[in-house]
Amino acid sequence: MKITLRERTAETTAIYFRKASTPQIRRTLPQKAKTLAEALEDYEATLLPGAASYGRTIWADGIYVGDIWCYGIQSDSVPNAMISYCIFESDHWKKGIATEATRLFLLEIIPKYDLHTIGAFTYADNLPSVKVLEKNHFTMVEAFVEDGVSSEYYEFNSSL
């Protein structure tokens, strides 16, 4: 299966918002934007000079299946950015797509933003997400409970 990353657009943002709003995905990935208008506003903010977030769409064999993004980009903080991803097409789950997309995205964003540390949060029981992070050399730094949900914080260090 060929995995590629492509530019985000207002159109893909709308598709992502609709597809990632299912209860099944919301249980594993909290969404900041509560409305399509908010999602589009957030997308437009990524286009501004000096934006602190950047994202790409994930394609598997030419089919748009998800998004990956980093946010909180700051070269003078630790971590330098946070990463998140979502494969919204359930028939493409557990096929290594998010793992490969994350690998490709790291290769892109590390030099683009001169990143050295990248953080990621996941729910502890979201084992597919845990595997994506571990296969991409993220290390679990902290386990904690937030809003009654067991969660984990992972970190990637590009200088290791």
mmCIF file of C-alpha atoms in Angstrom:
data_model
loop_
_atom_site.group_PDB
_atom_site.id
_atom_site.type_symbol
_atom_site.label_atom_id
_atom_site.label_comp_id
_atom_site.label_asym_id
_atom_site.label_seq_id
_atom_site.Cartn_x
_atom_site.Cartn_y
_atom_site.Cartn_z
ATOM 1 C CA MET A 1 0.000 0.000 0.000
ATOM 2 C CA LYS A 2 1.405 3.406 -0.981
ATOM 3 C CA ILE A 3 1.037 6.047 1.753
ATOM 4 C CA THR A 4 1.452 9.697 0.811
ATOM 5 C CA LEU A 5 0.962 13.019 2.544
ATOM 6 C CA ARG A 6 -0.674 15.897 0.692
ATOM 7 C CA GLU A 7 -1.647 19.502 1.319
ATOM 8 C CA ARG A 8 -4.668 20.305 3.447
ATOM 9 C CA THR A 9 -7.355 22.467 1.873
ATOM 10 C CA ALA A 10 -10.632 23.943 3.033
ATOM 11 C CA GLU A 11 -12.345 21.049 1.225
ATOM 12 C CA THR A 12 -10.304 18.351 3.000
ATOM 13 C CA THR A 13 -10.776 20.166 6.300
ATOM 14 C CA ALA A 14 -14.549 19.929 5.851
ATOM 15 C CA ILE A 15 -14.327 16.241 4.926
ATOM 16 C CA TYR A 16 -12.090 15.538 7.905
ATOM 17 C CA PHE A 17 -14.391 17.400 10.299
ATOM 18 C CA ARG A 18 -17.424 15.421 9.116
ATOM 19 C CA LYS A 19 -15.711 12.018 9.114
ATOM 20 C CA ALA A 20 -13.856 12.497 12.400
ATOM 21 C CA SER A 21 -17.058 13.542 14.181
ATOM 22 C CA THR A 22 -18.299 9.958 14.552
ATOM 23 C CA PRO A 23 -18.781 8.689 18.109
ATOM 24 C CA GLN A 24 -16.249 5.904 17.466
ATOM 25 C CA ILE A 25 -13.486 8.391 16.635
ATOM 26 C CA ARG A 26 -14.499 10.946 19.269
ATOM 27 C CA ARG A 27 -14.010 8.232 21.935
ATOM 28 C CA THR A 28 -10.328 7.971 20.991
ATOM 29 C CA LEU A 29 -9.511 11.472 19.758
ATOM 30 C CA PRO A 30 -10.942 14.599 21.363
ATOM 31 C CA GLN A 31 -11.665 17.310 18.802
ATOM 32 C CA LYS A 32 -10.925 20.971 19.527
ATOM 33 C CA ALA A 33 -13.317 22.348 16.904
ATOM 34 C CA LYS A 34 -16.960 21.847 17.802
ATOM 35 C CA THR A 35 -18.357 23.219 14.527
ATOM 36 C CA LEU A 36 -17.312 23.180 10.883
ATOM 37 C CA ALA A 37 -16.873 26.961 11.037
ATOM 38 C CA GLU A 38 -14.392 26.549 13.915
ATOM 39 C CA ALA A 39 -12.527 23.809 12.003
ATOM 40 C CA LEU A 40 -12.241 26.035 8.934
ATOM 41 C CA GLU A 41 -11.093 28.961 11.070
ATOM 42 C CA ASP A 42 -8.401 26.767 12.644
ATOM 43 C CA TYR A 43 -7.322 25.597 9.171
ATOM 44 C CA GLU A 44 -7.084 29.182 7.886
ATOM 45 C CA ALA A 45 -4.917 30.093 10.897
ATOM 46 C CA THR A 46 -2.382 27.458 9.787
ATOM 47 C CA LEU A 47 -1.900 29.405 6.545
ATOM 48 C CA LEU A 48 -0.807 32.612 8.276
ATOM 49 C CA PRO A 49 2.876 33.561 8.551
ATOM 50 C CA GLY A 50 4.361 32.275 11.791
ATOM 51 C CA ALA A 51 1.515 29.787 12.357
ATOM 52 C CA ALA A 52 2.101 27.473 15.318
ATOM 53 C CA SER A 53 0.416 24.509 13.629
ATOM 54 C CA TYR A 54 0.829 22.583 10.404
ATOM 55 C CA GLY A 55 -0.997 19.625 8.943
ATOM 56 C CA ARG A 56 -1.171 17.232 6.029
ATOM 57 C CA THR A 57 -3.735 14.838 4.654
ATOM 58 C CA ILE A 58 -3.044 11.093 4.608
ATOM 59 C CA TRP A 59 -3.681 9.117 1.419
ATOM 60 C CA ALA A 60 -3.549 5.332 1.013
ATOM 61 C CA ASP A 61 -3.358 4.151 -2.590
ATOM 62 C CA GLY A 62 -4.864 7.443 -3.729
ATOM 63 C CA ILE A 63 -7.747 7.452 -1.212
ATOM 64 C CA TYR A 64 -8.022 10.222 1.390
ATOM 65 C CA VAL A 65 -8.152 8.359 4.715
ATOM 66 C CA GLY A 66 -7.069 10.798 7.432
ATOM 67 C CA ASP A 67 -5.054 13.747 8.673
ATOM 68 C CA ILE A 68 -1.863 14.293 10.632
ATOM 69 C CA TRP A 69 -0.784 17.567 12.183
ATOM 70 C CA CYS A 70 1.509 19.228 14.658
ATOM 71 C CA TYR A 71 0.577 22.138 16.884
ATOM 72 C CA GLY A 72 2.084 24.299 19.580
ATOM 73 C CA ILE A 73 5.199 24.715 17.432
ATOM 74 C CA GLN A 74 7.771 26.672 19.481
ATOM 75 C CA SER A 75 11.496 26.168 19.023
ATOM 76 C CA ASP A 76 12.262 27.500 22.510
ATOM 77 C CA SER A 77 10.026 25.123 24.491
ATOM 78 C CA VAL A 78 10.072 21.424 25.346
ATOM 79 C CA PRO A 79 8.490 19.799 23.536
ATOM 80 C CA ASN A 80 8.965 21.930 20.421
ATOM 81 C CA ALA A 81 5.594 20.726 19.083
ATOM 82 C CA MET A 82 2.820 18.233 19.680
ATOM 83 C CA ILE A 83 1.655 15.704 17.090
ATOM 84 C CA SER A 84 -1.723 14.136 16.446
ATOM 85 C CA TYR A 85 -3.187 11.929 13.733
ATOM 86 C CA CYS A 86 -6.433 10.274 12.758
ATOM 87 C CA ILE A 87 -7.363 7.642 10.198
ATOM 88 C CA PHE A 88 -11.074 8.293 9.816
ATOM 89 C CA GLU A 89 -11.806 5.488 7.334
ATOM 90 C CA SER A 90 -12.358 2.468 9.579
ATOM 91 C CA ASP A 91 -11.756 -0.028 6.767
ATOM 92 C CA HIS A 92 -8.182 1.337 6.671
ATOM 93 C CA TRP A 93 -7.513 0.792 10.388
ATOM 94 C CA LYS A 94 -4.802 -1.607 11.589
ATOM 95 C CA LYS A 95 -2.980 -1.603 8.248
ATOM 96 C CA GLY A 96 0.069 0.428 9.283
ATOM 97 C CA ILE A 97 -1.159 3.603 7.580
ATOM 98 C CA ALA A 98 -0.894 5.868 10.640
ATOM 99 C CA THR A 99 2.533 4.430 11.462
ATOM 100 C CA GLU A 100 3.878 5.160 7.989
ATOM 101 C CA ALA A 101 2.163 8.563 7.799
ATOM 102 C CA THR A 102 3.742 9.510 11.130
ATOM 103 C CA ARG A 103 7.182 8.426 9.904
ATOM 104 C CA LEU A 104 6.786 10.519 6.735
ATOM 105 C CA PHE A 105 5.427 13.493 8.679
ATOM 106 C CA LEU A 106 8.337 13.435 11.147
ATOM 107 C CA LEU A 107 10.787 13.420 8.229
ATOM 108 C CA GLU A 108 9.025 16.533 6.922
ATOM 109 C CA ILE A 109 8.437 18.579 10.067
ATOM 110 C CA ILE A 110 11.716 18.021 11.923
ATOM 111 C CA PRO A 111 13.842 19.939 9.401
ATOM 112 C CA LYS A 112 11.018 22.306 8.375
ATOM 113 C CA TYR A 113 10.609 23.649 11.923
ATOM 114 C CA ASP A 114 13.984 22.612 13.390
ATOM 115 C CA LEU A 115 12.251 20.381 15.939
ATOM 116 C CA HIS A 116 14.166 18.390 18.522
ATOM 117 C CA THR A 117 11.388 17.151 20.805
ATOM 118 C CA ILE A 118 7.831 16.287 19.809
ATOM 119 C CA GLY A 119 5.126 15.269 22.257
ATOM 120 C CA ALA A 120 1.951 13.229 21.847
ATOM 121 C CA PHE A 121 -0.970 12.346 24.080
ATOM 122 C CA THR A 122 -3.089 9.229 23.745
ATOM 123 C CA TYR A 123 -5.623 7.368 25.814
ATOM 124 C CA ALA A 124 -3.898 4.424 27.495
ATOM 125 C CA ASP A 125 -6.430 1.941 26.114
ATOM 126 C CA ASN A 126 -6.001 3.203 22.526
ATOM 127 C CA LEU A 127 -3.491 0.461 21.739
ATOM 128 C CA PRO A 128 -3.314 1.178 17.997
ATOM 129 C CA SER A 129 -2.229 4.761 18.770
ATOM 130 C CA VAL A 130 0.282 3.564 21.360
ATOM 131 C CA LYS A 131 1.782 1.226 18.730
ATOM 132 C CA VAL A 132 2.014 4.046 16.170
ATOM 133 C CA LEU A 133 3.987 6.146 18.637
ATOM 134 C CA GLU A 134 6.247 3.341 19.804
ATOM 135 C CA LYS A 135 7.029 2.207 16.246
ATOM 136 C CA ASN A 136 8.070 5.804 15.511
ATOM 137 C CA HIS A 137 10.464 5.881 18.497
ATOM 138 C CA PHE A 138 8.301 7.876 20.887
ATOM 139 C CA THR A 139 8.895 6.990 24.542
ATOM 140 C CA MET A 140 6.221 7.063 27.210
ATOM 141 C CA VAL A 141 7.125 9.801 29.689
ATOM 142 C CA GLU A 142 4.056 9.929 31.903
ATOM 143 C CA ALA A 143 0.862 8.031 32.632
ATOM 144 C CA PHE A 144 -1.957 9.981 34.235
ATOM 145 C CA VAL A 145 -5.717 10.167 34.659
ATOM 146 C CA GLU A 146 -7.550 13.146 33.203
ATOM 147 C CA ASP A 147 -11.318 13.560 33.438
ATOM 148 C CA GLY A 148 -11.481 9.968 34.676
ATOM 149 C CA VAL A 149 -9.647 8.580 31.611
ATOM 150 C CA SER A 150 -6.247 6.879 31.794
ATOM 151 C CA SER A 151 -3.956 8.723 29.411
ATOM 152 C CA GLU A 152 -0.300 8.702 28.440
ATOM 153 C CA TYR A 153 2.174 11.319 27.299
ATOM 154 C CA TYR A 154 4.872 10.265 24.813
ATOM 155 C CA GLU A 155 7.880 12.148 23.554
ATOM 156 C CA PHE A 156 10.138 11.843 20.522
ATOM 157 C CA ASN A 157 13.670 13.202 20.643
ATOM 158 C CA SER A 158 15.197 13.744 17.205
ATOM 159 C CA SER A 159 18.701 14.067 18.598
ATOM 160 C CA LEU A 160 18.793 10.478 19.906
#
